[in-house]
């Protein structure tokens, strides 16, 4: 196509295309701006709605915190606090649905009734004497204020929504910790808010705050666990499970079962990706395509900080983008008018441009054919004149580049002489090869003695290396590797072998990608090869010496194993000796303890104080010695494999209570505090009650022994280990702690921590070793965490075995 008709078509396209692109950019920019404005407005409304809910919950938190400090609640006397709370409920009606008072054990009272036989506690049957109290120990508001309140601080908690045990109504509880003057936890008080009130607030917010979005708005509210408690689809809201007849379905504890829908229960990727952000209390928005509605939707969300909830709204994209749609229609009309005007302008402009271009084309053709050496006449200051000037400069530049190319070839030739490498250049299309003079010199040939063909290279290769070299070349060509590197041997003219390192570079056609040339160098590696041969000889001699040393080492190892066997036999003999000696020592020691106790009992009143003190010292030191002997005996039995276990179903709470009773005098004597947290209901475990009691007692006495101030605590919790169900007993103290370097030796027999603060404490170092051995006999695990100067925590994990939870 000639330039005139081409310009007549191209110019309108060149003019109108930018206009069209500009219009599309402006429309897209307006679309983005409109979307951002509306989304910002939507987020602002969502934040205001969340702040309204948050303000209401914070108000209730402040009021409940005041209740927790009243004298009526701090007495924890139901006859005093229930009338007070009922009056407060009446005064705040219908704001509060009821009040709840929880005890440290997890039992509770509320203003809706109670069992008079249990001092007003709520039970499963409030009219029966043979029933069990209900518990709120699994409720998050009780855990946050009482159960997990390790710091004994005045906590105020807004619970996740729940369904009441007693009324079956949806509600949330705002709870606060009740403390005495010594900051000891007495229990908790909570105000229950009917969830219907929260629903009404959200409905009112939707009508008042989101009026600009008309009927396009949808709202939802999720709790920190991801469950929907408000949703435009009622099926996704938490509700009670019912059977086919519409009756409530109860669990084994005769309690209702809740059916929940989580924010994660969706196949929409955008919702799943945003779920973590929503549940972590962040503010934001996202969009997604709804197959159900066949449209794009935007979602904005904002946290309700006081409760850990998140409020969200969903709006239709068409409502957001309506102004941009109108703008596109108006722009299309303006673009049509501009198209007609541009066509008329382009025809005239094409004629003006094409004439000088045709003149320049004729001049270029004449220069190409060598018919003209004069420069193109340059006149005027338009683009055609600039094009002519550029053509003249291009011709001058080509001459300069030719001269530079010749100089570059000369520099390359000199550089290759300096490296002492031979150069080769293989034209893959013709099989012609260029061999530099140095390439032939390495093999003892002059340049004119070698034919420049690929067969020359193959003929000079060592026969054993031909296949290897050919394979390396083929792999380079097939895989299009840019670089080629291979070692092989070539035959010198004198008959000697020359070791060569060949490196090359593959050149491919820019258009087709097919290999065109393989260019590279040959480096003489013969001297390096000789050095390598000498190194390998030395390595061979070294290997022989290593084998000799290995034989000597094996002889020494066999001798060490024989000595180890003797040591193990001696250790077993020691264990038998300790067992026998412990029996021999314990018999007279029991007689000494019996006589000293009998003398104190019968003659204690008639003896002088110094004599009574002497007898008491004999009895105390005798018991201490007896405990040491018993520990030695148990240790010897375990090492000898003669300590049997007599397992039975054991109530772990009873054993801990018995052990606490035994160590209570020791705790009182040192004025330490004692805390314990036992599971409810109690757990049963298959174990030897005597040995399990010994484990618990040793843990407690060890903690008391190394604690001079502060206190100790013991807790029991369920824990699985390697897929096996079990329980974990944890004993924590505020003693001197253990250095990290001593933890590895802590459970070894006759080993004690070398601590200056604990150096005066008596002990043989058998207590923790016995705990470990007895625990391992039960197939359990022992572990410890400790911080110097702050205290230690010892953990004993035991499998449940065949026992069942109570």
Coordinates of N, CA and C in Angstrom, one line a residue, residues 152-314:
X152 N -4.2 -13.0 89.2 CA -5.2 -12.6 90.3 C -5.5 -11.1 90.1
X153 N -5.7 -10.7 88.8 CA -6.0 -9.3 88.5 C -7.5 -9.1 88.3
X154 N -8.0 -7.9 88.5 CA -9.4 -7.6 88.3 C -9.7 -7.6 86.8
X155 N -10.1 -8.7 86.2 CA -10.4 -8.8 84.8 C -11.9 -8.6 84.5
X156 N -12.1 -7.9 83.4 CA -13.5 -7.7 82.9 C -13.5 -8.3 81.5
X157 N -14.4 -9.2 81.2 CA -14.5 -10.0 80.0 C -15.8 -9.9 79.4
X158 N -15.8 -9.7 78.0 CA -17.1 -9.9 77.2 C -17.0 -11.2 76.5
X159 N -17.9 -12.1 76.8 CA -17.9 -13.5 76.3 C -18.3 -13.5 74.9
X160 N -18.0 -14.7 74.3 CA -18.5 -15.0 73.0 C -20.0 -15.2 73.2
X161 N -20.9 -15.0 72.2 CA -22.3 -15.3 72.4 C -22.5 -16.8 72.6
X162 N -23.5 -17.1 73.4 CA -23.8 -18.5 73.8 C -25.3 -18.7 73.9
X163 N -25.6 -20.0 74.2 CA -27.0 -20.3 74.4 C -27.1 -20.8 75.9
X164 N -28.0 -20.1 76.7 CA -28.0 -20.3 78.1 C -28.3 -21.8 78.5
X165 N -27.6 -22.3 79.5 CA -27.9 -23.6 80.0 C -29.3 -23.7 80.6
X166 N -29.8 -22.6 81.3 CA -31.0 -22.6 82.0 C -32.2 -22.2 81.3
X167 N -32.1 -21.1 80.4 CA -33.2 -20.6 79.7 C -33.3 -21.0 78.2
X168 N -32.1 -21.4 77.7 CA -32.1 -21.8 76.2 C -32.0 -20.5 75.3
X169 N -31.9 -19.3 75.9 CA -31.9 -18.1 75.1 C -30.5 -17.8 74.7
X170 N -30.4 -17.1 73.5 CA -29.1 -16.6 73.0 C -28.7 -15.4 73.9
X171 N -27.4 -15.3 74.3 CA -27.0 -14.2 75.1 C -25.5 -14.1 75.1
X172 N -25.1 -12.9 75.6 CA -23.6 -12.8 75.9 C -23.5 -12.4 77.4
X173 N -22.4 -12.6 78.0 CA -22.2 -12.3 79.4 C -21.0 -11.4 79.5
X174 N -21.2 -10.3 80.2 CA -20.1 -9.4 80.6 C -19.7 -9.7 82.0
X175 N -18.5 -10.2 82.3 CA -18.2 -10.7 83.6 C -17.0 -10.0 84.1
X176 N -16.9 -9.9 85.5 CA -15.8 -9.2 86.2 C -15.3 -10.1 87.4
X177 N -14.0 -10.1 87.7 CA -13.5 -10.8 88.8 C -13.8 -10.2 90.1
X178 N -14.2 -11.0 91.1 CA -14.5 -10.6 92.5 C -13.2 -10.9 93.3
X179 N -12.6 -9.9 93.9 CA -11.4 -10.0 94.7 C -11.6 -9.6 96.1
X180 N -10.9 -10.2 97.1 CA -11.0 -9.7 98.4 C -9.9 -8.6 98.6
X181 N -9.7 -8.2 99.9 CA -8.7 -7.1 100.1 C -7.3 -7.6 99.9
X182 N -7.1 -8.9 100.0 CA -5.7 -9.5 99.8 C -5.5 -9.9 98.3
X183 N -6.4 -9.4 97.4 CA -6.3 -9.7 96.0 C -6.4 -11.2 95.7
X184 N -7.1 -11.9 96.6 CA -7.4 -13.3 96.3 C -8.8 -13.4 95.6
X185 N -8.8 -14.3 94.6 CA -10.0 -14.5 93.8 C -11.1 -15.1 94.6
X186 N -12.3 -14.4 94.7 CA -13.5 -15.0 95.4 C -14.4 -15.6 94.4
X187 N -14.4 -15.2 93.2 CA -15.3 -15.7 92.2 C -15.5 -14.6 91.1
X188 N -16.7 -14.6 90.4 CA -17.0 -13.7 89.4 C -18.4 -13.3 89.3
X189 N -18.8 -12.1 88.8 CA -20.1 -11.7 88.6 C -20.3 -11.3 87.1
X190 N -21.4 -11.8 86.6 CA -21.6 -11.5 85.1 C -23.0 -11.0 84.9
X191 N -23.2 -10.1 83.9 CA -24.5 -9.6 83.5 C -24.8 -10.2 82.1
X192 N -25.9 -11.0 82.0 CA -26.2 -11.6 80.8 C -27.1 -10.6 80.0
X193 N -26.7 -10.4 78.7 CA -27.5 -9.5 77.8 C -28.2 -10.4 76.7
X194 N -29.5 -10.3 76.6 CA -30.2 -11.0 75.6 C -29.7 -10.7 74.2
X195 N -29.3 -11.7 73.4 CA -28.8 -11.4 72.1 C -29.8 -10.7 71.2
X196 N -31.0 -10.8 71.5 CA -32.1 -10.1 70.7 C -31.8 -8.6 70.8
X197 N -31.3 -8.1 71.9 CA -31.0 -6.7 72.1 C -29.9 -6.3 71.1
X198 N -28.9 -7.2 70.9 CA -27.8 -6.9 70.0 C -28.3 -6.9 68.6
X199 N -29.2 -7.9 68.3 CA -29.9 -7.9 66.9 C -30.6 -6.6 66.6
X200 N -31.4 -6.2 67.6 CA -32.1 -4.9 67.4 C -31.2 -3.7 67.2
X201 N -30.1 -3.7 67.9 CA -29.1 -2.6 67.7 C -28.6 -2.6 66.3
X202 N -28.2 -3.9 65.8 CA -27.7 -4.0 64.4 C -28.7 -3.6 63.4
X203 N -30.0 -4.0 63.6 CA -31.0 -3.7 62.6 C -31.2 -2.1 62.6
X204 N -31.2 -1.5 63.8 CA -31.3 -0.1 63.9 C -30.2 0.6 63.2
X205 N -28.9 0.1 63.4 CA -27.8 0.7 62.7 C -27.9 0.6 61.2
X206 N -28.4 -0.5 60.7 CA -28.6 -0.7 59.2 C -29.6 0.3 58.7
X207 N -30.6 0.6 59.4 CA -31.6 1.6 58.9 C -31.1 3.0 59.0
X208 N -30.4 3.4 60.1 CA -30.0 4.7 60.4 C -28.6 5.1 59.7
X209 N -27.6 4.3 59.9 CA -26.3 4.6 59.4 C -26.1 4.4 57.9
X210 N -26.7 3.3 57.4 CA -26.5 2.9 56.0 C -27.6 3.3 55.0
X211 N -28.3 4.4 55.4 CA -29.4 4.9 54.5 C -28.9 5.2 53.1
X212 N -27.7 5.8 52.9 CA -27.2 6.1 51.5 C -27.2 4.8 50.6
X213 N -27.1 3.6 51.2 CA -27.0 2.4 50.4 C -28.3 1.7 50.2
X214 N -29.3 2.4 50.6 CA -30.7 1.9 50.4 C -30.9 0.4 50.8
X215 N -31.5 -0.4 49.9 CA -31.7 -1.8 50.2 C -30.6 -2.7 49.7
X216 N -29.5 -2.1 49.3 CA -28.4 -2.9 48.8 C -27.5 -3.5 49.9
X217 N -27.7 -3.0 51.1 CA -26.8 -3.3 52.2 C -27.2 -4.6 52.9
X218 N -26.2 -5.4 53.2 CA -26.3 -6.6 54.1 C -25.3 -6.6 55.2
X219 N -25.7 -7.1 56.3 CA -24.7 -7.0 57.5 C -24.5 -8.4 58.1
X220 N -23.4 -8.6 58.7 CA -23.1 -9.8 59.4 C -22.2 -9.5 60.6
X221 N -22.2 -10.3 61.6 CA -21.4 -10.2 62.8 C -20.8 -11.6 63.2
X222 N -19.4 -11.6 63.3 CA -18.8 -12.9 63.7 C -18.1 -12.7 65.0
X223 N -18.0 -13.8 65.8 CA -17.2 -13.7 67.0 C -15.8 -14.2 66.7
X224 N -15.0 -14.1 67.8 CA -13.5 -14.4 67.6 C -13.3 -15.9 67.2
X225 N -14.3 -16.8 67.4 CA -14.1 -18.2 67.0 C -14.6 -18.4 65.5
X226 N -15.1 -17.3 64.9 CA -15.4 -17.4 63.5 C -16.9 -17.7 63.2
X227 N -17.7 -17.9 64.3 CA -19.1 -18.2 64.1 C -20.0 -17.0 63.8
X228 N -21.0 -17.2 62.9 CA -21.9 -16.1 62.6 C -23.0 -16.0 63.7
X229 N -23.2 -14.8 64.3 CA -24.3 -14.6 65.3 C -25.3 -13.6 64.8
X230 N -24.9 -13.0 63.6 CA -25.9 -12.1 62.9 C -25.5 -12.3 61.4
X231 N -26.5 -12.5 60.6 CA -26.3 -12.8 59.2 C -27.6 -12.5 58.4
X232 N -27.4 -12.0 57.2 CA -28.7 -11.8 56.4 C -29.3 -13.1 56.0
X233 N -28.6 -14.2 56.1 CA -29.1 -15.5 55.8 C -29.4 -16.2 57.2
X234 N -30.6 -16.4 57.6 CA -30.9 -16.9 59.0 C -30.3 -18.3 59.2
X235 N -30.1 -19.1 58.1 CA -29.6 -20.4 58.3 C -28.2 -20.5 58.8
X236 N -27.4 -19.4 58.6 CA -26.0 -19.3 59.0 C -25.8 -18.9 60.5
X237 N -26.9 -18.4 61.1 CA -26.8 -17.9 62.5 C -26.8 -19.1 63.4
X238 N -26.1 -19.0 64.5 CA -26.0 -20.1 65.5 C -27.5 -20.3 66.0
X239 N -27.8 -21.6 66.1 CA -29.2 -22.0 66.6 C -29.1 -23.4 67.2
X240 N -30.1 -23.7 68.0 CA -30.2 -25.0 68.7 C -30.6 -26.1 67.7
X241 N -30.0 -27.3 67.9 CA -30.2 -28.5 67.1 C -31.6 -29.1 67.4
X242 N -32.4 -29.4 66.4 CA -33.7 -30.0 66.6 C -33.8 -31.3 65.8
X243 N -34.7 -32.2 66.2 CA -34.9 -33.4 65.5 C -36.0 -33.2 64.4
X244 N -36.4 -34.3 63.7 CA -37.3 -34.2 62.7 C -38.7 -33.7 63.2
X245 N -39.0 -33.9 64.5 CA -40.3 -33.5 65.0 C -40.2 -32.1 65.6
X246 N -39.0 -31.4 65.5 CA -38.9 -30.1 66.0 C -38.5 -30.0 67.4
X247 N -38.2 -31.1 68.1 CA -37.8 -31.2 69.5 C -36.3 -30.9 69.6
X248 N -35.9 -30.3 70.7 CA -34.5 -30.0 70.9 C -33.7 -31.3 71.2
X249 N -32.5 -31.4 70.6 CA -31.7 -32.5 70.8 C -30.7 -32.2 71.9
X250 N -30.6 -33.1 72.9 CA -29.7 -32.9 74.1 C -28.5 -33.8 74.0
X251 N -27.4 -33.4 74.6 CA -26.2 -34.2 74.7 C -26.3 -35.1 75.9
X252 N -25.2 -35.9 76.2 CA -25.2 -36.8 77.3 C -25.3 -36.2 78.7
X253 N -25.0 -34.9 78.8 CA -25.2 -34.1 80.0 C -26.6 -33.5 80.1
X254 N -27.5 -33.9 79.2 CA -28.8 -33.3 79.1 C -28.8 -31.8 78.8
X255 N -27.9 -31.4 78.0 CA -27.8 -30.0 77.6 C -28.0 -29.9 76.1
X256 N -28.5 -28.7 75.8 CA -28.8 -28.5 74.3 C -27.6 -28.4 73.5
X257 N -27.7 -28.7 72.2 CA -26.6 -28.7 71.3 C -26.7 -27.6 70.3
X258 N -25.7 -26.8 70.1 CA -25.7 -25.6 69.2 C -25.2 -26.0 67.9
X259 N -25.9 -25.5 66.8 CA -25.4 -25.7 65.4 C -24.8 -24.4 65.0
X260 N -23.6 -24.4 64.5 CA -22.9 -23.2 64.1 C -22.4 -23.2 62.7
X261 N -22.3 -22.0 62.1 CA -21.7 -21.9 60.8 C -20.5 -20.9 60.9
X262 N -19.4 -21.3 60.4 CA -18.2 -20.5 60.6 C -17.9 -19.7 59.3
X263 N -17.2 -18.6 59.5 CA -16.8 -17.8 58.3 C -15.9 -18.6 57.4
X264 N -15.2 -19.7 57.9 CA -14.4 -20.5 57.1 C -15.2 -21.5 56.2
X265 N -16.5 -21.7 56.6 CA -17.3 -22.7 55.9 C -17.8 -22.1 54.6
X266 N -17.0 -21.8 53.6 CA -17.4 -21.3 52.4 C -16.4 -21.7 51.3
X267 N -16.9 -21.8 50.1 CA -16.1 -22.2 48.9 C -15.5 -21.0 48.2
X268 N -15.9 -19.8 48.7 CA -15.4 -18.5 48.0 C -14.1 -18.2 48.5
X269 N -13.1 -18.2 47.6 CA -11.7 -18.0 48.0 C -11.5 -16.7 48.8
X270 N -12.1 -15.6 48.3 CA -11.9 -14.3 48.8 C -12.3 -14.2 50.3
X271 N -13.4 -14.9 50.6 CA -13.9 -15.0 52.0 C -12.9 -15.7 52.9
X272 N -12.3 -16.8 52.4 CA -11.4 -17.6 53.2 C -10.1 -16.8 53.4
X273 N -9.6 -16.1 52.4 CA -8.4 -15.3 52.5 C -8.6 -14.1 53.5
X274 N -9.8 -13.6 53.5 CA -10.0 -12.4 54.4 C -10.4 -12.9 55.8
X275 N -10.7 -14.1 56.1 CA -11.2 -14.6 57.4 C -10.2 -14.3 58.5
X276 N -8.9 -14.6 58.3 CA -7.9 -14.4 59.3 C -7.8 -12.9 59.7
X277 N -7.9 -12.0 58.7 CA -7.9 -10.6 58.9 C -9.1 -10.1 59.7
X278 N -10.3 -10.6 59.4 CA -11.5 -10.3 60.1 C -11.4 -10.7 61.5
X279 N -11.0 -12.0 61.8 CA -11.0 -12.5 63.1 C -9.9 -12.0 64.0
X280 N -8.8 -11.4 63.4 CA -7.7 -10.9 64.2 C -7.9 -9.4 64.5
X281 N -9.1 -8.9 64.3 CA -9.5 -7.5 64.8 C -8.9 -6.4 63.9
X282 N -8.8 -6.7 62.6 CA -8.3 -5.7 61.6 C -9.5 -5.0 60.9
X283 N -9.2 -3.9 60.3 CA -10.2 -3.1 59.5 C -9.8 -3.3 58.0
X284 N -10.8 -3.4 57.2 CA -10.5 -3.5 55.8 C -11.7 -3.8 54.9
X285 N -11.4 -4.2 53.6 CA -12.5 -4.5 52.7 C -11.9 -5.5 51.6
X286 N -12.8 -6.2 50.9 CA -12.4 -7.0 49.8 C -13.7 -7.2 48.9
X287 N -13.4 -7.7 47.7 CA -14.5 -7.9 46.8 C -14.5 -9.3 46.3
X288 N -15.7 -9.8 45.8 CA -15.8 -11.2 45.3 C -17.0 -11.3 44.4
X289 N -17.0 -12.3 43.6 CA -18.1 -12.6 42.7 C -19.0 -13.6 43.3
X290 N -20.3 -13.2 43.4 CA -21.3 -14.1 44.0 C -22.0 -14.8 42.9
X291 N -21.8 -16.2 42.8 CA -22.5 -16.9 41.8 C -24.0 -17.0 42.0
X292 N -24.3 -16.9 43.3 CA -25.7 -17.0 43.7 C -26.5 -15.8 43.2
X293 N -25.9 -14.6 43.3 CA -26.5 -13.3 42.9 C -26.1 -12.9 41.5
X294 N -25.1 -13.6 40.9 CA -24.6 -13.2 39.6 C -24.1 -11.8 39.5
X295 N -23.3 -11.4 40.5 CA -22.8 -10.0 40.5 C -21.6 -9.9 41.4
X296 N -20.9 -8.8 41.3 CA -19.7 -8.5 42.2 C -20.2 -7.8 43.4
X297 N -19.7 -8.2 44.5 CA -20.0 -7.6 45.8 C -18.8 -7.1 46.5
X298 N -18.9 -6.1 47.3 CA -17.9 -5.5 48.2 C -18.2 -5.8 49.6
X299 N -17.2 -6.1 50.4 CA -17.4 -6.4 51.8 C -16.4 -5.5 52.6
X300 N -17.0 -4.8 53.6 CA -16.2 -3.9 54.6 C -16.4 -4.5 56.0
X301 N -15.3 -4.4 56.8 CA -15.4 -5.0 58.1 C -14.6 -4.1 59.1
X302 N -15.1 -4.2 60.4 CA -14.4 -3.4 61.4 C -14.6 -4.1 62.8
X303 N -13.6 -4.1 63.7 CA -13.7 -4.9 64.9 C -14.5 -4.1 66.0
X304 N -15.2 -4.9 66.8 CA -15.9 -4.4 68.0 C -14.9 -4.8 69.1
X305 N -14.0 -3.8 69.4 CA -12.8 -4.2 70.2 C -13.1 -4.7 71.6
X306 N -14.1 -4.2 72.2 CA -14.4 -4.6 73.6 C -14.7 -6.1 73.7
X307 N -15.2 -6.7 72.7 CA -15.6 -8.1 72.8 C -14.8 -9.0 71.8
X308 N -14.0 -8.5 71.0 CA -13.3 -9.3 70.0 C -14.2 -9.8 68.9
X309 N -15.4 -9.1 68.6 CA -16.2 -9.4 67.5 C -15.8 -8.6 66.3
X310 N -16.4 -8.9 65.2 CA -16.1 -8.1 64.0 C -17.5 -7.9 63.2
X311 N -17.8 -6.6 62.9 CA -19.0 -6.2 62.2 C -18.7 -6.0 60.8
X312 N -19.5 -6.6 59.9 CA -19.2 -6.4 58.5 C -20.5 -6.1 57.7
X313 N -20.3 -5.4 56.5 CA -21.4 -5.1 55.6 C -21.0 -5.5 54.2
X314 N -22.0 -5.9 53.4 CA -21.9 -6.3 52.0 C -22.7 -5.4 51.1

